[in-house]
mmCIF file of C-alpha atoms and ligand atoms in Angstrom:
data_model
loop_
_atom_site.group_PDB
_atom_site.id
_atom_site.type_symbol
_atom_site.label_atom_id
_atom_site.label_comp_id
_atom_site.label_asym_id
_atom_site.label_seq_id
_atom_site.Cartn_x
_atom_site.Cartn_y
_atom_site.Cartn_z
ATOM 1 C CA UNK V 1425 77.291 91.272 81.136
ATOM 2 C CA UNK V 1426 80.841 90.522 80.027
ATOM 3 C CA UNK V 1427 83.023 91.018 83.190
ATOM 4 C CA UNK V 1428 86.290 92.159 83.913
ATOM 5 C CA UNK V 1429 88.179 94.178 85.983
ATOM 6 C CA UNK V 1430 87.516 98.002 84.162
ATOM 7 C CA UNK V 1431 83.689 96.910 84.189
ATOM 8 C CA UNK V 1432 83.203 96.071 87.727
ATOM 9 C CA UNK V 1433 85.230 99.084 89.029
ATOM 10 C CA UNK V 1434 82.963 101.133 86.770
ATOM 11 C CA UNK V 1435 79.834 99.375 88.152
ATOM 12 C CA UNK V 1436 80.836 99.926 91.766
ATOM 13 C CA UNK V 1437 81.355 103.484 91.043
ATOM 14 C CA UNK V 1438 78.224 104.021 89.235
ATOM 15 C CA UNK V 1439 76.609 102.507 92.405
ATOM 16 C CA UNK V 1440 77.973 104.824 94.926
ATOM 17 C CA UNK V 1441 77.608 108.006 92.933
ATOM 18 C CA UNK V 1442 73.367 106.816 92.070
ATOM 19 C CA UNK V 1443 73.200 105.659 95.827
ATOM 20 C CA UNK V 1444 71.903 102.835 94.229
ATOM 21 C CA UNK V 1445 72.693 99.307 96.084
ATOM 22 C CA UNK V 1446 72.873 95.821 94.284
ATOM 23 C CA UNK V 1447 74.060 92.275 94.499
ATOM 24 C CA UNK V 1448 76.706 90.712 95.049
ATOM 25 C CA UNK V 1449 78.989 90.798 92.468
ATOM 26 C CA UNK V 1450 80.166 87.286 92.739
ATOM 27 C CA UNK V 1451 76.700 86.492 91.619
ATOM 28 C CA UNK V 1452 76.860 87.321 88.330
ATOM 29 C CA UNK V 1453 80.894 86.710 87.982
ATOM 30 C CA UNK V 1454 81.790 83.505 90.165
ATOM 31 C CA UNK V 1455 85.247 83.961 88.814
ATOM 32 C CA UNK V 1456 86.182 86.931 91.106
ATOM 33 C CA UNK V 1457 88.952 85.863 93.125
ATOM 34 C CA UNK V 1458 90.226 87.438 95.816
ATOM 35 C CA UNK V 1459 93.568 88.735 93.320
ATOM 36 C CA UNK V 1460 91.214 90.090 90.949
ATOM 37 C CA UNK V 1461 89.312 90.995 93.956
ATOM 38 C CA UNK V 1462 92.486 93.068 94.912
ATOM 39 C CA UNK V 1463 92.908 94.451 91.107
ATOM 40 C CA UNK V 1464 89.269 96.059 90.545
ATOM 41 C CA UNK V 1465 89.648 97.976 93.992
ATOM 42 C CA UNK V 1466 92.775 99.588 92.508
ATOM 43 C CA UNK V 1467 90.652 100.195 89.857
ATOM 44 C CA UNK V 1468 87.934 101.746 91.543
ATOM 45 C CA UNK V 1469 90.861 103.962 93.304
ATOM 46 C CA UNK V 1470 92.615 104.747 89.812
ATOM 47 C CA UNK V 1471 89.344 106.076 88.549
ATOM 48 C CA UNK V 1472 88.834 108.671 91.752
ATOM 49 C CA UNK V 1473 92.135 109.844 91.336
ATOM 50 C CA UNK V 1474 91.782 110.593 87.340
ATOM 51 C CA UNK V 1475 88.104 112.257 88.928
ATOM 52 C CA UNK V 1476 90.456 114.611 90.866
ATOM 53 C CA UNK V 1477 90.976 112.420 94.284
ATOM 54 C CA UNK V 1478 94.197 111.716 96.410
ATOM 55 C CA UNK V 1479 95.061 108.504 97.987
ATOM 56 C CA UNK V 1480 95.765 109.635 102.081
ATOM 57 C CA UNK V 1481 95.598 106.238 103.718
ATOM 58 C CA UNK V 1482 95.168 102.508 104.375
ATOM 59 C CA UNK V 1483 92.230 101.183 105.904
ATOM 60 C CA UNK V 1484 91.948 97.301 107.215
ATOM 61 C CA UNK V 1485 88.593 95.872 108.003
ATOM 62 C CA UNK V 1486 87.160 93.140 109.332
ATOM 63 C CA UNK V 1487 89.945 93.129 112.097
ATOM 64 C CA UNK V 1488 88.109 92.592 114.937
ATOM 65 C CA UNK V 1489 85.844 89.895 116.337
ATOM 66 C CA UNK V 1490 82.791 91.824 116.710
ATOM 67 C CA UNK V 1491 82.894 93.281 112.760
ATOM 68 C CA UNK V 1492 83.647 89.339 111.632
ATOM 69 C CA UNK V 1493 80.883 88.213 113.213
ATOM 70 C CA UNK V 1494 78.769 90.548 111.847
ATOM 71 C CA UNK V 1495 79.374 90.507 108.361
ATOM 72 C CA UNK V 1496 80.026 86.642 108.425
ATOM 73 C CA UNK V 1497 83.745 87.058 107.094
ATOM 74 C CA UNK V 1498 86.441 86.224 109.182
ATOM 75 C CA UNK V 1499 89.333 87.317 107.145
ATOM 76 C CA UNK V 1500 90.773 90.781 107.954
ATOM 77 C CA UNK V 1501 91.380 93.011 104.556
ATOM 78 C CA UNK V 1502 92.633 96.623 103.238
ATOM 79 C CA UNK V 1503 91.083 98.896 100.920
ATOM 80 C CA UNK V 1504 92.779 102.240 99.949
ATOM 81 C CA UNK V 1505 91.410 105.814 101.323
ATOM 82 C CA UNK V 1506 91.501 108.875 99.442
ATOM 83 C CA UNK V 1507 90.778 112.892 100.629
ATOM 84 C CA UNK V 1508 87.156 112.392 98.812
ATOM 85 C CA UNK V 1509 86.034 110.166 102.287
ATOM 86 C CA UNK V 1510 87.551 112.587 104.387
ATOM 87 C CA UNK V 1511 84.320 114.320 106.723
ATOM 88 C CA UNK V 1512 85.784 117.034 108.051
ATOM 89 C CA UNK V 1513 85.058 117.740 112.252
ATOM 90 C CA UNK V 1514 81.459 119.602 112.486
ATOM 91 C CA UNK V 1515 80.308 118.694 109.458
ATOM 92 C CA UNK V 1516 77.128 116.495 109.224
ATOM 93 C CA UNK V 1517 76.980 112.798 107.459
ATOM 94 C CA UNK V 1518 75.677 113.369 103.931
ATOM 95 C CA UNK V 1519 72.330 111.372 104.610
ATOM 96 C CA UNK V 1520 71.614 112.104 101.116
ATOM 97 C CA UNK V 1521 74.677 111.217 99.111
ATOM 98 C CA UNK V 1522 74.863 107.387 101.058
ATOM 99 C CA UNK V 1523 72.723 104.318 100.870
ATOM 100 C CA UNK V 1524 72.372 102.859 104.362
ATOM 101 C CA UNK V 1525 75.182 104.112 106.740
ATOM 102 C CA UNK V 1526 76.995 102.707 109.579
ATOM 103 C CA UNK V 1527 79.141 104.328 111.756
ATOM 104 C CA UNK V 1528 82.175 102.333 113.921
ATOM 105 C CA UNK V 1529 84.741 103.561 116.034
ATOM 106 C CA UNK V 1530 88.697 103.423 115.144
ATOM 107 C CA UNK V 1531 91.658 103.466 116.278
ATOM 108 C CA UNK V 1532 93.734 105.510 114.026
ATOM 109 C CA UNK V 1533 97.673 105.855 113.386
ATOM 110 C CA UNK V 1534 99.265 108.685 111.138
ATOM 111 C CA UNK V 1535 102.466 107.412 109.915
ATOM 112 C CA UNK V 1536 105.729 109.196 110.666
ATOM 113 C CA UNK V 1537 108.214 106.997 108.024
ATOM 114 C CA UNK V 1538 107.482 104.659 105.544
ATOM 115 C CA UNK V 1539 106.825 101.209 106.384
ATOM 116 C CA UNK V 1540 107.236 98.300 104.009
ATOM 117 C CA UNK V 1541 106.889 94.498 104.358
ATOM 118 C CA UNK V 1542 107.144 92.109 104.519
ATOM 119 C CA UNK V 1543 108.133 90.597 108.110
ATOM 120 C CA UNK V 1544 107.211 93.700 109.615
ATOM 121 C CA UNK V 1545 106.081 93.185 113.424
ATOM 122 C CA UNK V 1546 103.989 95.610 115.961
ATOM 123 C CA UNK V 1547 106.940 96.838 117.281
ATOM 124 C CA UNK V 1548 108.690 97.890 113.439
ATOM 125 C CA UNK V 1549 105.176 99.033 112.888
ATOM 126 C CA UNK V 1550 104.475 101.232 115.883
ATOM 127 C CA UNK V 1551 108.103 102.837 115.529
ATOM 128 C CA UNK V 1552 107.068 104.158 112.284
ATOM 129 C CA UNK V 1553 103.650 105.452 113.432
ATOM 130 C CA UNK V 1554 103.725 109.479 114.233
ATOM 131 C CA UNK V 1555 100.351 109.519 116.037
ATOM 132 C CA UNK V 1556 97.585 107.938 117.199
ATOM 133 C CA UNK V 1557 94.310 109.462 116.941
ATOM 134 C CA UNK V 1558 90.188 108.257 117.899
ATOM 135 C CA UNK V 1559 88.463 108.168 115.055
ATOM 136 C CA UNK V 1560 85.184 107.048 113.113
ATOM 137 C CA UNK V 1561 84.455 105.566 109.915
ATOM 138 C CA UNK V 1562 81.273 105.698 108.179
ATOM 139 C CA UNK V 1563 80.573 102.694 106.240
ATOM 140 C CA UNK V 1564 78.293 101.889 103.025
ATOM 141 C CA UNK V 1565 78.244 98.902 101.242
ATOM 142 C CA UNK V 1566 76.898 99.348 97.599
ATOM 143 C CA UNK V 1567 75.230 95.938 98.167
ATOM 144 C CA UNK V 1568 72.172 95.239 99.361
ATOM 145 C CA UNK V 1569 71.862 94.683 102.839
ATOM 146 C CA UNK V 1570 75.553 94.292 103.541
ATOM 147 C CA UNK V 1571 75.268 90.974 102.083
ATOM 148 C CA UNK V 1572 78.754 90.217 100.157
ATOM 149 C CA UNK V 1573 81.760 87.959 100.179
ATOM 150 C CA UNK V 1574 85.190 88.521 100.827
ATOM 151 C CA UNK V 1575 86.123 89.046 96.893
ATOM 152 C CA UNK V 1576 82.617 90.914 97.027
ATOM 153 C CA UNK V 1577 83.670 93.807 99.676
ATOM 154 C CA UNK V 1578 87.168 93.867 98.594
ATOM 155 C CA UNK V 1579 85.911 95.312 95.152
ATOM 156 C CA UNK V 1580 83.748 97.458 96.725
ATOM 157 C CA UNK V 1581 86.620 99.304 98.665
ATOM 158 C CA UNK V 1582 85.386 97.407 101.864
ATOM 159 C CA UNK V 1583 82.497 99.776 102.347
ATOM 160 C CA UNK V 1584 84.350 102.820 102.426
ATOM 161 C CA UNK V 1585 82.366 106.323 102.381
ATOM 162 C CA UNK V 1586 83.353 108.659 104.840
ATOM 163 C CA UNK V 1587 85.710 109.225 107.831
ATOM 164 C CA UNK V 1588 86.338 111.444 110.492
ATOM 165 C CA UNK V 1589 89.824 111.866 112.497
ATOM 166 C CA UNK V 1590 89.979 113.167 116.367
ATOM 167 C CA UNK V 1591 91.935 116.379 116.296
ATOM 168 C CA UNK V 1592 94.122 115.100 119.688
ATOM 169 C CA UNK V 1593 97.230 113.204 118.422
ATOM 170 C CA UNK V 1594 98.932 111.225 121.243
ATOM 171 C CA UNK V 1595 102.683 109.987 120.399
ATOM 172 C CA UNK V 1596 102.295 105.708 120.509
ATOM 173 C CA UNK V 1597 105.271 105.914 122.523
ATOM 174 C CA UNK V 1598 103.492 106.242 126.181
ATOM 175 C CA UNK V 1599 100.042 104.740 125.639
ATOM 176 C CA UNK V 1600 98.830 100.811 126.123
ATOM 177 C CA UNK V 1601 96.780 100.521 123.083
ATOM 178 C CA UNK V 1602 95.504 96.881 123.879
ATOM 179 C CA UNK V 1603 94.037 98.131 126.830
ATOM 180 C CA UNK V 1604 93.167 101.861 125.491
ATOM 181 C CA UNK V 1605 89.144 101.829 126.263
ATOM 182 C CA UNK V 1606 86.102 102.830 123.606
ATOM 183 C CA UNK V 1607 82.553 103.541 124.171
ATOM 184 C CA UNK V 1608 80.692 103.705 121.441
ATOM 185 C CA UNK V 1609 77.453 105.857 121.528
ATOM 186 C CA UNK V 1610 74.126 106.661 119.876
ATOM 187 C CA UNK V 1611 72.292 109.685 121.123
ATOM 188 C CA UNK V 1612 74.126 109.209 124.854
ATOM 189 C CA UNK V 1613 73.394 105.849 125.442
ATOM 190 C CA UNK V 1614 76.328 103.397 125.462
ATOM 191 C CA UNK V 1615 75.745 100.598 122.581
ATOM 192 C CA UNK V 1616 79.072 99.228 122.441
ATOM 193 C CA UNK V 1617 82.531 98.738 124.130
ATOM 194 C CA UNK V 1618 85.810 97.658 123.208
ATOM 195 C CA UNK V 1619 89.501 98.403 124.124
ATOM 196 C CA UNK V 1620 92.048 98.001 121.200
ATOM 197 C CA UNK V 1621 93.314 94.176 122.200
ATOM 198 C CA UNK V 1622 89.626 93.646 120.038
ATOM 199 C CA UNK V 1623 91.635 94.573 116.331
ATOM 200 C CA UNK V 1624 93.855 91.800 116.060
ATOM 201 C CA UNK V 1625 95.235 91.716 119.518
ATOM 202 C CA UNK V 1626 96.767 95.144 119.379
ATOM 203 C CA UNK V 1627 96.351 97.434 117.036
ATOM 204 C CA UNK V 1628 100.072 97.770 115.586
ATOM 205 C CA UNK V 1629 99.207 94.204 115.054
ATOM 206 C CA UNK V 1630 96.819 95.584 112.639
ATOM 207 C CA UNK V 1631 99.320 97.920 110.971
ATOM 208 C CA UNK V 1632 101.722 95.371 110.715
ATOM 209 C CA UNK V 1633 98.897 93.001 108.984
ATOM 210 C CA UNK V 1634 98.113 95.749 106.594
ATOM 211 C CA UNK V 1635 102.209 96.202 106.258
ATOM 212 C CA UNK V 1636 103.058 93.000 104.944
ATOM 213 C CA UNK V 1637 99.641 92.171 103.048
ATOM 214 C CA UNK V 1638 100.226 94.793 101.003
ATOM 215 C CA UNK V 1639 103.956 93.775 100.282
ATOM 216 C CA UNK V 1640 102.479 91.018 98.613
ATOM 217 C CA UNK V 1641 100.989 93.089 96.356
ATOM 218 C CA UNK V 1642 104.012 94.975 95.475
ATOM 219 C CA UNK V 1643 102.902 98.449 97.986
ATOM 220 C CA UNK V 1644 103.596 99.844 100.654
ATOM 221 C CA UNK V 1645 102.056 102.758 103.764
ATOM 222 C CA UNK V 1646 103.680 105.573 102.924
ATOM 223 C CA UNK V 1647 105.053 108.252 105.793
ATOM 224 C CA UNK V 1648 102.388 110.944 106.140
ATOM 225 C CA UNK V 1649 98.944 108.283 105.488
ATOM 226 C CA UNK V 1650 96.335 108.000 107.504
ATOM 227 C CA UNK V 1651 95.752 104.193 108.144
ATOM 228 C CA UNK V 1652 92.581 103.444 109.879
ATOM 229 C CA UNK V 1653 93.016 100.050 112.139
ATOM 230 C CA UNK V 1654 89.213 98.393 111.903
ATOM 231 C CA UNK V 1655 85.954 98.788 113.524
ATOM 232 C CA UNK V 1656 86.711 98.120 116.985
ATOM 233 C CA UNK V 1657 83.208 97.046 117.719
ATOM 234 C CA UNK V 1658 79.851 96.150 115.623
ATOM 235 C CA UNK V 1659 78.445 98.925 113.498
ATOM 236 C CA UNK V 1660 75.799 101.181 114.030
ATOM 237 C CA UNK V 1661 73.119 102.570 111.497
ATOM 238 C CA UNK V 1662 72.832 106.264 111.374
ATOM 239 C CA UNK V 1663 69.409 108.109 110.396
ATOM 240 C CA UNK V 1664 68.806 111.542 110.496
ATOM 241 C CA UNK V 1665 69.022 113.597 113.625
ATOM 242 C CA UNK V 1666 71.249 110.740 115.062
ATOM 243 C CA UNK V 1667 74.530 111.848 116.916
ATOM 244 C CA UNK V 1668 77.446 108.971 117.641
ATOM 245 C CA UNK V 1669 80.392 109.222 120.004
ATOM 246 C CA UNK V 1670 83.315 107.374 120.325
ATOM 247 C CA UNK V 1671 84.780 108.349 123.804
ATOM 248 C CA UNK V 1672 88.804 106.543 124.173
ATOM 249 C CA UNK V 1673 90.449 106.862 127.646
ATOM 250 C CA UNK V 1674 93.223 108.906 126.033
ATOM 251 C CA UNK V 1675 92.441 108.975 122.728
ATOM 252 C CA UNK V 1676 89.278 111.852 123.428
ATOM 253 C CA UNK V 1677 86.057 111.493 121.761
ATOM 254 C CA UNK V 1678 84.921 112.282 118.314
ATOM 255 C CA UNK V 1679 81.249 112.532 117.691
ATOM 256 C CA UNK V 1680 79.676 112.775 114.417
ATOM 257 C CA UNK V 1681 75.469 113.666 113.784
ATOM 258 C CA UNK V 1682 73.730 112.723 110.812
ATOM 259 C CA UNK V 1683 71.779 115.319 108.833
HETATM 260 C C1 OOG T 1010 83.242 96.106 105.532
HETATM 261 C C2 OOG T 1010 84.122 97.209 106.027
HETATM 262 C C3 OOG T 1010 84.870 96.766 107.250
HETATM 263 C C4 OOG T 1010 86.013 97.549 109.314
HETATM 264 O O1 OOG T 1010 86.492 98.474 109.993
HETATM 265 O O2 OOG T 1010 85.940 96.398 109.720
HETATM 266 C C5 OOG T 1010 85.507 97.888 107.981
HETATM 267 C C6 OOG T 1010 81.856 96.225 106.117
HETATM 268 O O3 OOG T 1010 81.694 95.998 107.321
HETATM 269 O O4 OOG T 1010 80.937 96.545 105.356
HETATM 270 O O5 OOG T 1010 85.615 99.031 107.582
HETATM 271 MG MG1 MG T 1011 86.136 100.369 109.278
#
């Protein structure tokens, strides 16, 4: 195959829409930088918005110790979200329409005003933040096993399939979101905690890394987006019949089941 940006956006979208996983892409094109890395996921965006989708967020990953770890990457990274992830509340994961599923619990911020970098800090970034929200975002690599590199998942939109936003917004303003506490569940039994300090520290930190990364690419958050802050903790797979919590201290809980 002759590579190049057009061509691997295509690819990646084939996958997803055939459910059909594959390697890495850095296999067969060694040459994909992270920049061009960058350039096929706005691709792969530009091609579900001529399909009919809108761009509604940001969404970093990799931010937090536990997701590095686990995918062997320790580079945070954003990827672009558009209304097609959105799951709205009560409504099942679409088993069928994903390859192999993983649900992780966010911290989520809906912006109030625009924020551009770069040199914008947590505090810049949390002033422009409207509300916070608990949240979970179902992930699905369209290669095999997870198994990618940092160029690799960039491409693929960082895993991105579906997404679900708690329905309690809290203003930033009176809440300690280093020490805001999540348990993650599967089926009532607790397999993970965190509290935000695990996504960069804070996770305005976060925003603020998402601010000024994409400054260098010439973009900014716009007021009004959803940007989703990072898995807060490992990962879980999701099979059918499964239900998964994520239960904040002030945040509330979202739970999603998998059908
Ligand atoms: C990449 C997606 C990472 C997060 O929150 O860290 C991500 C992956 O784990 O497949 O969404
Ligand atoms: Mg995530």
């Amino acid at each position: 195959m002759n590579w190049d940006i057009d061509t691997a956006a295509a690819v990646l979208l084939e996958a997803e829409r055939q459910r059909q996983d594959r390697g890495p892409l850095t296999d067969e094109w060694p040459e994909l930088d992270l920049g061009t890395a960058y350039r096929v996921q706005k691709r792969l965006i530009e091609k579900k918005v001529e399909a009919g989708e809108k761009v509604v967020g940001v969404k970093l990953g990799l931010t937090s110790r536990a997701k590095q770890e686990r995918m062997g990457i320790t580079s945070p990274l954003t990827a672009v979200l558009t209304d097609g992830y959105v799951l709205e509340a009560d409504v099942p994961i679409p088993l069928a329409e994903l390859i192999h599923p993983r649900v992780e619990p966010e911290i989520v911020f809906v912006m109030g005003k625009r924020l551009e970098g770069p040199g914008v800090t947590a505090a810049t970034a949390l002033d422009a933040v409207e509300s916070v929200h608990a949240g979970l975002e179902i992930i699905d690599s369209r290669y095999v096993d997870f198994k990618f590199t940092l160029p690799d998942v960039v491409a693929d939109n960082a895993s991105s399939a579906r997404f679900l936003v708690g329905g309690k917004a809290l203003s930033p303003k009176n809440l300690d979101l280093a020490l805001e506490a999540c348990v993650l569940t599967a089926n009532g039994t607790v397999v993970a905690t965190a509290t935000g300090a695990a996504v960069q520290g804070h996770p305005a930190e976060a925003l603020a890394l998402a601010a000024n990364a994409l400054a260098a690419r010439g973009e900014a958050i716009e007021a009004g987006q959803l940007v989703l802050t990072g898995g807060l903790t490992d990962a879980v797979f999701v099979h059918a019949g499964d239900q998964i919590g994520a239960e904040f201290t002030s945040l509330g809980s979202v739970f999603v089941t998998a059908a």
